[in-house]
Structures are given as C-alpha cells and as structure tokens.
Amino acid sequence: MNVVIDLAYIAASILFIYGLKMLGRASTARRGNLVSASGMLLAVVATLFSAGIDFTWIVVGLVIGSAIGIIAARSVKMTQMPEMVALLNGSGGLASLLVGWAEYIHQPDAGAVTSIAIFFAVVIGGVALTGSVLAYAKLAERMPGRPIKFVGQQWVNALLLGAAVVLGLLFVLDPSSNYALLLIVIVLGLVLGVLAVLPIGGADMPIVIALMNSYSGIAASAAGFVIGNNVLIVAGSLVGASGLILTNIMCKAMNRSLANVLFSGFGSGATTRSAAVEGEAKPITAEDAYYVLEAASNVIFVPGYGMAVAQAQHVVKELADLLVANGAEVRYAIHPVAGRMPGHMNVLLAEANVPYEQLVEPEDVNPTMETVDIAVVIGANDVVNPSAREDPGSPLYGMPIINVDLARTAFVLKRSMSPGFSGVENPLFYKPNTRMLFGDAKASIGALVSQFKEAASG
Ligand code: NAP
C-alpha cells in the first residue's frame, strides 16, 4: 500500500510542477490551475488511504473548511482578492504551527531532526500567521495603512529573532524536558510577524503578501518533515520558492530591493520630486481623440491602477473591438506591477474577455514602440514614466517601463495631473506627442465608443 501512496505522491508532485509552469502564461493559466488542483486532490485522496487515519476529525475539518470556503467564494469581490490571499496564507501558517505543536505533544522525544522541523514549523508558521493577518488588516483598511515605526524597531526585531534562535537551539538539544521553551518560541514567532509588518506601508502589502505566501510554504515544508509526509515537503517547497520568485519579480519591476520594501517605511506620505519637468500639457477632447484613433492602424492600450478604480475594463474591450473592426491592430501592454496586486490587469482584462493573444509584455512591445500609432494610457502613471529611463535623479530611475513616449502619439487618460503611487512627477504628460484626455477612464473611453458608434450609424 505504501508503494502505491508514494507513487501517487510522485504523480501529485509532477502535476504541481506542471501546473505551476502553466501558470506562467495567461493562455495556459486556467488549465495550469486545474492541473495543480488535480495534483492536490490526488495527494489528499492518497493521504486519506494512509494507515491509522481517524476520519472523525477530518470530517469536522472538512465541514468547517468547506463552509468558510463557500462563504468566501460568494462574498469576496475580485478587488478583495489580495486580502483573501493574505488570510489564506495566514491559515497555512497557522496549520503548520499547529501541526508542529501537536506533533510535539504527541511525541515530545521524537529526535533531533523532528525537533528542528518542529522549531521551523512553529516559528515560520507563526510569522506567516500574524504577518498575514496584519497585511490583511492594512489592505482592508481595518487599521491605518501608513508605516508604524518606533525608535530601535529593527534592533528589537533582531533581538527577538536572536532569542527565538537561541531558545530553539536549547529546545532541540533536549526537547522532551523543554516544553516551556517551545511555547516561548511560538509566542516569539507570533510577535515577530506583527513587528515585521507594522513598519511597512499599506501600498507595499502585495509584496508582503507574496513574501508571507513564501513563508507559509516553507512552514508547510517543515511541517512535512515533522510528520514525515513527502508530498507536503514538496508542495511546501514549491510554494516557498514560487512566493520568493514572485516577491523578487515585483521588487525588480518596482526598482526596489526587498530590504527597501521591508525597512524603508515607503508610503509614509512623502512625495518625491525628480528633475524639474518642463513643457506644457496639452489636453484633447474625446471627439478629437476619436478622429486620431479612427485613422490609426496600430494601437496599444496600457492599463494601470486607474482602469481598476474606474472599472473601465469592459468599455475598453468594447473600444478595442471597434478599433479592430475599423482595421487597426490592437494590443494591451501589461506591466508586471501595474495596478495594486500581481496580475491585477490580467484579472480585469480576463473578466472583460479580452483575448489572451492581444496581451503583450513590455519587453515585447518596447522594441517596436516607434511603429505604434497611438498608445492609449488608461489610468497608468508610474509604469509609463519616462524619468525611469531619462532622469538618473528620479527615484524611479532604472525601473523597466512601457515606453509609450516613443510611440507616434500617446493619449493619457486620467482625472488630473496628480502623480501615481510613487509620488513622482511624470514628464510624459508634457511631451510634444502626448495629449491628455482628462476625466474618469470609464467615462472617457465610453465617450470614444459613442463617437465610433455614432459615426457607424450616421
Ligand atoms: P499609478 O502610478 O498608481 O497611477 C494610477 C493613475 O490612475 C493615477 O495617476 C490616477 O491619476 C489615475 N486614476 C485614478 N483613478 C482614475 C479614474 N477613475 N479614471 C482615470 N484615471 C484614474 O498606477 P500604475 O501606473 O498602474 O502603477 C502602479 C504603481 O503601484 C507602481 O508604482 C507600482 O510599483 C505600485 N504597486 C504595484 C503593486 C502591484 O502588485 N501591481 C503593488 C504595490 C505597489 P488621477 O488621480 O489624476 O486620475
């Protein structure tokens, strides 16, 4: 029987890895999700066939978990996904903490390897639990999103971490007579999670969530060592590694180091100015914008946070369809950190049924930007800020952007001249080939759609 279970675990691990790989492309992401979920189903069923399982508690857990899942699936809106992911990561951390703790109670003298794994499961699980709950509270505005700092905070954190490691070491040396030490280590892990996330601004929470996701995976992997379950070790490692990769991608796309995100208190309200921006912003009306678009044969949409705020994705798709019907080639350039969560734009555009093949990445579209007739910037700001390329004094300098300023014409749709998330002024608005279409993005795009429809009917 054990051989069959091990084979099922290997098959499940392969499905996880293939599923993850498929998640890397928008066109295969849905199938990737299904492949990974099948792997999880296989792993769960195989585990249920292991010897010595008491089904009473499993049924209780299944009922409670399913009830929470059904309520969450019905009540959580797409825009609340980051909060939900934060809570799910926290649950993963809690589960690993409880597995480590319960296994110790069950078997206090299980040997050095298990005790080390228990230590990692409870500490990292504890950090993932409270860190994720705090990230949730900041994102959901249940507490102030600004960085909360106090003097010597990093020293206190280092001290607590050092204490957890020393106490953990003492615990591992003689686990059976050191239950009190394990309890203190659990408390230290929980406190560390709170203290680590407190000084991070609400806007950086998506990165914190990706990091907590990674921590919950590492804790799960440690829990796998605690109970000797191979598939949990593999799945936890995959989550740990992919969470770290996502954290790294987001930091790079924002041109910031992880240390800067974790320790700088970014978002404390200070706005940053780069070199003086020169020139005059030139507004355009929807009617004039229509005439230019009507004559265009190559159009790129660059959506950003403002499209999410305006919920303009459906009307954007409508405009794209009209442009295609008019003979233009239309593509959507998606920046990895556009919006406020990983994949934010992809989710919105998928909701509006935008075909995957129209989505392009910055590195694919930038080399041919000079051939684009019109780049329509829909509520994006930082991700199209040319000072990232041109101004070594800018805080954005070095950040990869979508070079809409190199297109023949750029339309910028936003409500005012105010800066984006980074607080950095945007010279794009003052470039000779830029026209500002002021107003709510949904209303502006809606006006363009009306122009096309009127022209078609008249
Ligand atoms: P952005 O730089 O924050 O700019 C968004 C723009 O949308 C604003 O300038 C705003 O201008 C406009 N806007 C807001 N509501 C609008 C509406 N109803 N209609 C039209 N325009 C509207 O956005 P971004 O270019 O997408 O860049 C994302 C930023 O967030 C980056 O700095 C990134 O590093 C950061 N970030 C991203 C993530 C992530 O996971 N994606 C996570 C954390 C931080 P007005 O007020 O003038 O309208």
Coordinates of C-alpha atoms and ligand atoms in Angstrom, one line a residue:
M1 CA 0.0 0.0 0.0
N2 CA 2.8 2.4 0.9
V3 CA 4.3 2.0 -2.5
V4 CA 1.0 3.0 -4.1
I5 CA 0.8 6.0 -1.9
D6 CA 4.4 7.0 -2.7
L7 CA 3.7 6.7 -6.4
A8 CA 0.5 8.8 -6.0
Y9 CA 2.7 11.4 -4.2
I10 CA 5.2 11.5 -7.0
A11 CA 2.4 11.9 -9.6
A12 CA 0.9 14.7 -7.5
S13 CA 4.3 16.4 -7.3
I14 CA 4.7 16.2 -11.1
L15 CA 1.2 17.7 -11.5
F16 CA 2.1 20.6 -9.1
I17 CA 5.2 21.4 -11.1
Y18 CA 3.5 21.2 -14.5
G19 CA 0.6 23.3 -13.1
L20 CA 2.9 25.9 -11.8
K21 CA 4.8 26.1 -15.2
M22 CA 1.4 26.6 -17.0
L23 CA 0.5 29.4 -14.6
G24 CA 3.4 31.3 -16.1
R25 CA 1.4 32.2 -19.3
A26 CA -2.0 33.8 -19.4
S27 CA -3.2 31.4 -22.2
T28 CA -2.4 28.3 -20.1
A29 CA -3.0 29.6 -16.6
R30 CA -6.6 28.3 -16.2
R31 CA -5.6 24.8 -17.3
G32 CA -2.5 25.1 -15.0
N33 CA -4.8 25.8 -12.1
L34 CA -6.8 22.7 -12.9
V35 CA -3.7 20.5 -13.3
S36 CA -2.4 21.7 -9.9
A37 CA -5.8 21.2 -8.3
S38 CA -5.9 17.6 -9.6
G39 CA -2.5 17.1 -8.1
M40 CA -3.8 18.3 -4.8
L41 CA -6.9 16.1 -5.0
L42 CA -4.7 13.1 -5.7
A43 CA -2.4 14.0 -2.8
V44 CA -5.4 14.3 -0.4
V45 CA -7.0 11.1 -1.5
A46 CA -3.7 9.2 -1.2
T47 CA -3.1 10.6 2.3
L48 CA -6.6 9.5 3.3
F49 CA -5.7 6.0 2.4
S50 CA -2.7 6.0 4.7
A51 CA -2.9 3.7 7.7
G52 CA -4.1 4.9 11.1
I53 CA -6.2 8.0 9.9
D54 CA -9.0 9.0 12.2
F55 CA -11.8 10.2 9.9
T56 CA -13.9 11.9 12.7
W57 CA -11.7 14.9 12.9
I58 CA -11.1 15.0 9.2
V59 CA -14.9 15.2 8.6
V60 CA -15.2 18.0 11.2
G61 CA -12.3 19.9 9.4
L62 CA -13.9 19.3 6.0
V63 CA -17.3 20.7 7.1
I64 CA -15.8 23.8 8.8
G65 CA -13.3 24.5 5.9
S66 CA -15.9 24.0 3.2
A67 CA -18.4 26.3 5.0
I68 CA -15.7 29.1 5.2
G69 CA -14.8 28.4 1.6
I70 CA -18.3 28.7 0.3
I71 CA -19.0 31.9 2.2
A72 CA -15.7 33.4 1.0
A73 CA -16.3 32.4 -2.7
R74 CA -19.7 34.1 -2.6
S75 CA -18.9 37.3 -0.7
V76 CA -15.3 38.2 -1.8
K77 CA -15.1 40.6 -4.7
M78 CA -12.4 40.4 -7.3
T79 CA -10.8 43.6 -5.9
Q80 CA -10.6 42.0 -2.4
M81 CA -8.5 39.0 -3.7
P82 CA -5.3 40.3 -2.2
E83 CA -6.9 40.4 1.3
M84 CA -8.3 36.9 0.8
V85 CA -4.9 35.6 -0.3
A86 CA -3.4 37.2 2.8
L87 CA -5.9 35.4 5.0
L88 CA -5.3 32.1 3.2
N89 CA -1.5 32.4 3.7
G90 CA -2.2 33.1 7.4
S91 CA -4.3 29.9 7.6
G92 CA -1.4 28.0 6.0
G93 CA 1.0 29.4 8.6
L94 CA -1.5 28.6 11.4
A95 CA -1.9 25.0 10.2
S96 CA 1.9 24.4 10.1
L97 CA 2.2 25.9 13.6
L98 CA -0.5 23.6 14.9
V99 CA 1.0 20.5 13.2
G100 CA 4.4 21.2 14.7
W101 CA 2.9 21.9 18.2
A102 CA 0.5 18.9 18.1
E103 CA 3.3 16.5 17.0
Y104 CA 5.4 17.6 19.9
I105 CA 2.6 17.0 22.4
H106 CA 2.0 13.6 20.7
Q107 CA 5.7 12.7 20.7
P108 CA 7.9 15.0 22.8
D109 CA 11.1 13.0 22.3
A110 CA 11.0 12.4 18.5
G111 CA 14.7 13.1 17.9
A112 CA 16.8 16.0 16.7
V113 CA 15.6 16.1 13.1
T114 CA 11.9 16.2 14.0
S115 CA 12.6 18.7 16.8
I116 CA 14.4 21.1 14.4
A117 CA 11.5 20.7 11.9
I118 CA 9.0 21.5 14.8
F119 CA 11.0 24.6 15.6
F120 CA 10.9 25.9 12.0
A121 CA 7.2 25.0 11.5
V122 CA 6.1 26.9 14.6
V123 CA 8.4 30.0 14.2
I124 CA 7.9 30.5 10.4
G125 CA 4.2 29.4 10.7
G126 CA 3.7 32.0 13.5
V127 CA 5.4 34.8 11.5
A128 CA 3.3 33.9 8.4
L129 CA 0.1 33.8 10.5
T130 CA 0.4 37.2 12.3
G131 CA 2.2 38.9 9.4
S132 CA -0.5 37.9 7.0
V133 CA -3.3 38.9 9.4
L134 CA -1.7 42.3 9.7
A135 CA -1.2 42.6 5.9
Y136 CA -4.9 41.8 5.6
A137 CA -5.9 44.4 8.2
K138 CA -3.8 47.1 6.4
L139 CA -5.1 46.3 3.0
A140 CA -8.7 46.1 4.1
E141 CA -8.2 49.4 6.0
R142 CA -9.1 47.8 9.3
M143 CA -6.1 49.6 10.6
P144 CA -4.0 52.6 9.4
G145 CA -2.1 51.6 6.2
R146 CA 0.8 54.0 6.9
P147 CA 4.1 52.5 8.2
I148 CA 4.0 52.3 12.0
K149 CA 7.5 52.8 13.3
F150 CA 9.2 53.3 16.7
V151 CA 12.8 54.0 17.7
G152 CA 15.0 51.0 17.7
Q153 CA 12.4 48.8 16.0
Q154 CA 14.9 46.9 13.9
W155 CA 17.1 46.2 17.0
V156 CA 14.0 44.9 18.8
N157 CA 13.2 42.6 15.8
A158 CA 16.8 41.4 15.6
L159 CA 16.8 40.7 19.4
L160 CA 13.6 38.7 19.2
L161 CA 14.8 36.7 16.3
G162 CA 18.1 36.0 18.1
A163 CA 16.2 35.0 21.2
A164 CA 14.0 32.6 19.1
V165 CA 17.0 31.0 17.6
V166 CA 18.9 30.6 20.9
L167 CA 15.8 29.2 22.7
G168 CA 15.1 27.0 19.7
L169 CA 18.6 25.6 19.9
L170 CA 18.2 24.8 23.6
F171 CA 14.8 23.2 22.8
V172 CA 16.3 21.0 20.1
L173 CA 19.1 19.8 22.5
D174 CA 16.6 18.4 24.9
P175 CA 13.1 18.6 23.5
S176 CA 11.2 16.4 25.9
S177 CA 12.0 18.5 29.0
N178 CA 11.7 21.9 27.3
Y179 CA 8.0 22.3 26.5
A180 CA 8.1 25.8 28.1
L181 CA 10.8 26.9 25.6
L182 CA 8.7 25.7 22.7
L183 CA 5.8 27.8 24.0
I184 CA 8.0 30.9 24.3
V185 CA 9.4 30.3 20.7
I186 CA 5.8 30.1 19.4
V187 CA 5.0 33.4 21.1
L188 CA 8.2 35.0 19.7
G189 CA 7.2 33.9 16.2
L190 CA 3.8 35.4 16.5
V191 CA 5.2 38.7 17.9
L192 CA 7.9 38.8 15.1
G193 CA 5.2 38.5 12.4
V194 CA 3.4 41.6 13.8
L195 CA 6.6 43.7 14.3
A196 CA 8.0 42.8 10.8
V197 CA 4.9 44.1 9.0
L198 CA 4.0 47.1 11.2
P199 CA 6.6 49.4 9.6
I200 CA 5.6 48.5 6.1
G201 CA 3.2 50.9 4.3
G202 CA -0.2 49.6 3.1
A203 CA 0.7 50.1 -0.6
D204 CA 3.6 47.6 -0.2
M205 CA 1.3 44.9 1.2
P206 CA 1.0 43.0 -2.1
I207 CA 4.8 42.3 -1.8
V208 CA 4.4 41.4 1.8
I209 CA 1.7 39.0 0.9
A210 CA 3.9 37.4 -1.7
L211 CA 6.6 37.0 0.9
M212 CA 4.2 35.6 3.5
N213 CA 3.0 33.2 0.9
S214 CA 6.6 32.0 0.6
Y215 CA 6.9 31.8 4.4
S216 CA 3.7 29.7 4.7
G217 CA 5.1 27.4 2.1
I218 CA 8.4 27.0 4.0
A219 CA 6.5 26.4 7.2
A220 CA 4.4 23.7 5.4
S221 CA 7.5 22.1 4.1
A222 CA 8.9 22.0 7.7
A223 CA 5.5 20.5 8.9
G224 CA 6.0 17.9 6.2
F225 CA 9.3 16.9 7.8
V226 CA 7.6 16.9 11.2
I227 CA 5.0 14.3 10.2
G228 CA 7.2 12.6 7.5
N229 CA 4.9 13.4 4.6
N230 CA 6.8 13.7 1.3
V231 CA 4.2 15.4 -0.7
L232 CA 3.8 18.1 1.9
I233 CA 7.5 18.7 1.8
V234 CA 7.4 19.0 -2.0
A235 CA 4.3 21.2 -2.1
G236 CA 5.6 23.4 0.7
S237 CA 8.9 23.9 -1.1
L238 CA 7.2 24.8 -4.4
V239 CA 5.1 27.4 -2.6
G240 CA 8.1 28.7 -0.7
A241 CA 10.2 29.0 -3.9
S242 CA 7.4 30.4 -6.1
G243 CA 6.5 33.0 -3.5
L244 CA 10.1 34.2 -3.3
I245 CA 10.3 34.3 -7.1
L246 CA 7.1 36.5 -7.2
T247 CA 8.5 38.7 -4.5
N248 CA 11.7 39.2 -6.5
I249 CA 9.8 39.9 -9.7
M250 CA 7.7 42.5 -8.0
C251 CA 10.6 44.2 -6.3
K252 CA 12.6 44.3 -9.6
A253 CA 9.6 45.7 -11.5
M254 CA 9.3 48.4 -8.9
N255 CA 13.0 49.0 -9.0
R256 CA 13.3 48.4 -5.3
S257 CA 15.2 46.0 -3.2
L258 CA 13.4 43.7 -0.7
A259 CA 15.3 45.4 2.1
N260 CA 13.9 48.8 0.9
V261 CA 10.3 47.4 0.9
L262 CA 10.8 45.8 4.4
F263 CA 12.7 48.5 6.2
S264 CA 12.3 51.9 4.5
G265 CA 8.8 52.7 5.6
F266 CA 7.9 53.6 1.9
G267 CA 4.5 55.3 1.7
S268 CA 4.8 57.4 4.8
G269 CA 3.3 60.3 2.9
A270 CA 6.5 62.0 1.5
T271 CA 6.3 62.7 -2.2
T272 CA 9.4 62.7 -4.2
R273 CA 10.4 65.1 -6.9
S274 CA 12.8 64.4 -9.7
A275 CA 14.4 66.9 -12.2
A276 CA 12.1 69.9 -13.0
V277 CA 9.5 68.8 -15.5
E278 CA 9.4 71.2 -18.5
G279 CA 6.8 71.9 -21.2
E280 CA 3.1 72.3 -21.3
A281 CA 0.5 69.6 -21.0
K282 CA -1.9 69.6 -24.0
P283 CA -5.5 68.4 -23.3
I284 CA -7.6 66.8 -26.0
T285 CA -11.3 66.2 -26.2
A286 CA -12.9 62.8 -26.8
E287 CA -14.1 64.0 -30.2
D288 CA -10.6 65.0 -31.4
A289 CA -9.2 61.8 -29.9
Y290 CA -11.7 59.8 -31.9
Y291 CA -10.5 61.3 -35.2
V292 CA -6.9 60.4 -34.4
L293 CA -7.9 56.8 -33.3
E294 CA -10.2 56.4 -36.3
A295 CA -7.2 56.9 -38.6
A296 CA -4.8 54.6 -36.6
S297 CA -3.7 51.2 -37.7
N298 CA -1.6 50.2 -34.7
V299 CA -2.9 50.9 -31.2
I300 CA -1.6 49.9 -27.8
F301 CA -3.6 50.1 -24.6
V302 CA -1.6 50.5 -21.5
P303 CA -3.9 49.9 -18.5
G304 CA -3.0 50.9 -14.9
Y305 CA -4.4 51.3 -11.5
G306 CA -6.9 54.0 -12.7
M307 CA -8.6 51.4 -15.0
A308 CA -9.2 49.3 -12.0
V309 CA -10.6 52.3 -10.0
A310 CA -12.8 53.3 -12.9
Q311 CA -13.8 49.7 -13.6
A312 CA -13.3 50.6 -17.3
Q313 CA -12.2 47.1 -18.5
H314 CA -15.5 46.2 -20.2
V315 CA -15.7 49.5 -22.1
V316 CA -12.0 49.3 -23.0
K317 CA -12.7 45.9 -24.6
E318 CA -15.6 47.4 -26.5
L319 CA -13.4 50.2 -27.9
A320 CA -10.7 47.6 -28.8
D321 CA -13.3 45.6 -30.7
L322 CA -14.5 48.7 -32.6
L323 CA -10.9 49.6 -33.5
V324 CA -10.2 46.1 -34.7
A325 CA -13.4 46.3 -36.8
N326 CA -12.0 49.5 -38.2
G327 CA -9.0 47.7 -39.4
A328 CA -6.5 48.5 -36.6
E329 CA -4.2 46.1 -34.8
V330 CA -4.9 46.3 -31.1
R331 CA -2.7 45.1 -28.2
Y332 CA -2.6 45.5 -24.5
A333 CA 0.8 46.1 -22.9
I334 CA 0.7 44.8 -19.3
H335 CA 3.4 45.9 -16.9
P336 CA 4.1 43.4 -14.1
V337 CA 3.4 45.9 -11.3
A338 CA 0.5 47.9 -13.0
G339 CA -2.3 48.2 -10.5
R340 CA -2.0 47.2 -6.9
M341 CA -1.6 43.4 -6.9
P342 CA 0.3 40.9 -9.0
G343 CA -1.7 40.1 -12.2
H344 CA -4.2 42.9 -11.4
M345 CA -4.6 44.0 -15.1
N346 CA -4.7 40.4 -16.3
V347 CA -7.5 39.6 -14.0
L348 CA -9.6 42.6 -15.0
L349 CA -9.0 42.1 -18.7
A350 CA -9.8 38.4 -18.4
E351 CA -13.1 39.4 -16.7
A352 CA -13.8 41.5 -19.8
N353 CA -13.0 38.5 -22.1
V354 CA -10.0 40.2 -23.8
P355 CA -8.3 37.5 -25.9
Y356 CA -5.0 36.3 -24.4
E357 CA -3.2 36.8 -27.7
Q358 CA -3.8 40.5 -27.5
L359 CA -1.8 40.8 -24.3
V360 CA 1.9 41.7 -24.6
E361 CA 4.7 42.2 -22.2
P362 CA 6.8 45.4 -22.0
E363 CA 9.9 43.7 -23.4
D364 CA 8.0 42.5 -26.4
V365 CA 6.3 45.8 -27.2
N366 CA 9.1 48.3 -26.4
P367 CA 11.5 47.5 -29.2
T368 CA 8.8 48.3 -31.8
M369 CA 7.2 51.2 -30.0
E370 CA 8.2 53.7 -32.8
T371 CA 5.8 51.9 -35.1
V372 CA 2.8 52.3 -32.8
D373 CA 0.4 55.0 -34.0
I374 CA -1.3 55.6 -30.6
A375 CA -0.5 54.4 -27.1
V376 CA -3.7 54.8 -25.0
V377 CA -2.6 55.0 -21.3
I378 CA -5.7 54.2 -19.2
G379 CA -5.1 55.3 -15.6
A380 CA -1.5 54.2 -15.7
N381 CA 1.2 56.6 -14.5
D382 CA 4.4 55.2 -12.8
V383 CA 4.6 52.3 -15.3
V384 CA 4.9 54.7 -18.2
N385 CA 7.0 57.4 -16.5
P386 CA 10.0 58.1 -18.9
S387 CA 12.1 59.6 -16.0
A388 CA 12.7 55.9 -15.2
R389 CA 14.8 55.9 -18.4
E390 CA 15.9 59.5 -18.6
D391 CA 16.5 61.0 -15.2
P392 CA 19.2 59.5 -13.0
G393 CA 18.0 61.6 -10.1
S394 CA 14.5 60.1 -10.2
P395 CA 13.5 57.6 -7.6
L396 CA 12.1 55.5 -10.4
Y397 CA 15.4 55.6 -12.4
G398 CA 16.2 52.1 -13.6
M399 CA 12.6 50.8 -13.3
P400 CA 11.6 49.0 -16.5
I401 CA 8.7 50.9 -18.0
I402 CA 6.5 50.8 -21.1
N403 CA 8.0 53.4 -23.4
V404 CA 4.7 55.0 -24.6
D405 CA 6.5 58.3 -25.0
L406 CA 8.3 56.7 -28.0
A407 CA 5.0 55.9 -29.8
R408 CA 3.9 58.4 -32.5
T409 CA 1.2 59.7 -30.2
A410 CA 0.3 59.0 -26.6
F411 CA -3.1 59.6 -25.1
V412 CA -3.1 59.7 -21.3
L413 CA -6.5 59.1 -19.7
K414 CA -6.6 60.3 -16.1
R415 CA -8.6 62.8 -14.0
S416 CA -5.9 65.3 -13.1
M417 CA -2.2 66.0 -13.3
S418 CA -1.5 64.3 -9.9
P419 CA 1.3 61.7 -9.7
G420 CA 0.8 58.0 -9.3
F421 CA 1.6 55.6 -6.4
S422 CA 5.3 56.6 -6.2
G423 CA 4.5 60.3 -5.9
V424 CA 7.0 61.1 -8.7
E425 CA 6.0 63.7 -11.3
N426 CA 5.6 62.3 -14.9
P427 CA 7.3 64.2 -17.8
L428 CA 5.3 62.1 -20.2
F429 CA 2.4 64.5 -19.7
Y430 CA 4.5 67.3 -21.1
K431 CA 6.0 65.6 -24.1
P432 CA 5.2 67.1 -27.5
N433 CA 3.5 63.9 -28.8
T434 CA 1.3 63.4 -25.6
R435 CA -2.3 64.5 -25.3
M436 CA -4.2 64.5 -22.0
L437 CA -7.8 63.2 -22.1
F438 CA -9.0 64.3 -18.7
G439 CA -11.8 62.6 -16.8
D440 CA -12.7 59.2 -15.3
A441 CA -11.3 56.5 -17.5
K442 CA -14.7 54.7 -17.9
A443 CA -16.4 58.0 -19.0
S444 CA -13.6 58.9 -21.4
I445 CA -13.4 55.5 -23.1
G446 CA -17.2 55.5 -23.1
A447 CA -17.2 58.8 -25.0
L448 CA -14.8 57.4 -27.6
V449 CA -17.0 54.3 -28.0
S450 CA -20.0 56.6 -28.5
Q451 CA -18.1 58.5 -31.2
F452 CA -17.3 55.3 -33.1
K453 CA -20.9 54.1 -32.8
E454 CA -22.3 57.5 -33.9
A455 CA -20.0 57.5 -36.9
A456 CA -21.1 54.0 -37.8
S457 CA -24.8 54.8 -37.6
G458 CA -24.6 58.2 -39.2
Ligands
NAP1 P1 -0.2 54.6 -10.6 O1 1.2 55.0 -10.9 O2 -0.6 54.4 -9.2 O3 -1.2 55.7 -11.3 C1 -2.6 55.5 -11.3 C2 -3.2 56.7 -12.0 O4 -4.5 56.4 -12.2 C3 -3.1 57.9 -11.2 O5 -2.1 58.8 -11.7 C4 -4.5 58.5 -11.2 O6 -4.5 59.8 -11.7 C5 -5.2 57.6 -12.2 N1 -6.6 57.3 -11.9 C6 -7.1 57.0 -10.7 N2 -8.4 56.9 -10.7 C7 -8.8 57.1 -12.0 C8 -10.0 57.0 -12.7 N3 -11.2 56.8 -12.1 N4 -10.0 57.3 -14.0 C9 -8.8 57.6 -14.7 N5 -7.7 57.6 -14.1 C10 -7.6 57.4 -12.7 O7 -0.6 53.3 -11.4 P2 0.2 52.3 -12.3 O8 0.9 53.0 -13.4 O9 -0.7 51.1 -12.6 O10 1.4 51.9 -11.4 C11 1.3 51.0 -10.3 C12 2.1 51.6 -9.1 O11 1.7 50.8 -7.9 C13 3.5 51.4 -9.3 O12 4.3 52.4 -8.7 C14 3.8 50.1 -8.6 O13 5.1 50.0 -8.2 C15 2.9 50.2 -7.4 N6 2.5 48.9 -6.8 C16 2.0 47.9 -7.6 C17 1.7 46.7 -7.0 C18 1.3 45.5 -7.8 O14 1.3 44.4 -7.3 N7 0.8 45.7 -9.0 C19 1.8 46.5 -5.6 C20 2.3 47.6 -4.8 C21 2.6 48.8 -5.4 P3 -5.7 60.8 -11.3 O15 -5.8 60.8 -9.9 O16 -5.2 62.1 -11.9 O17 -6.9 60.3 -12.0

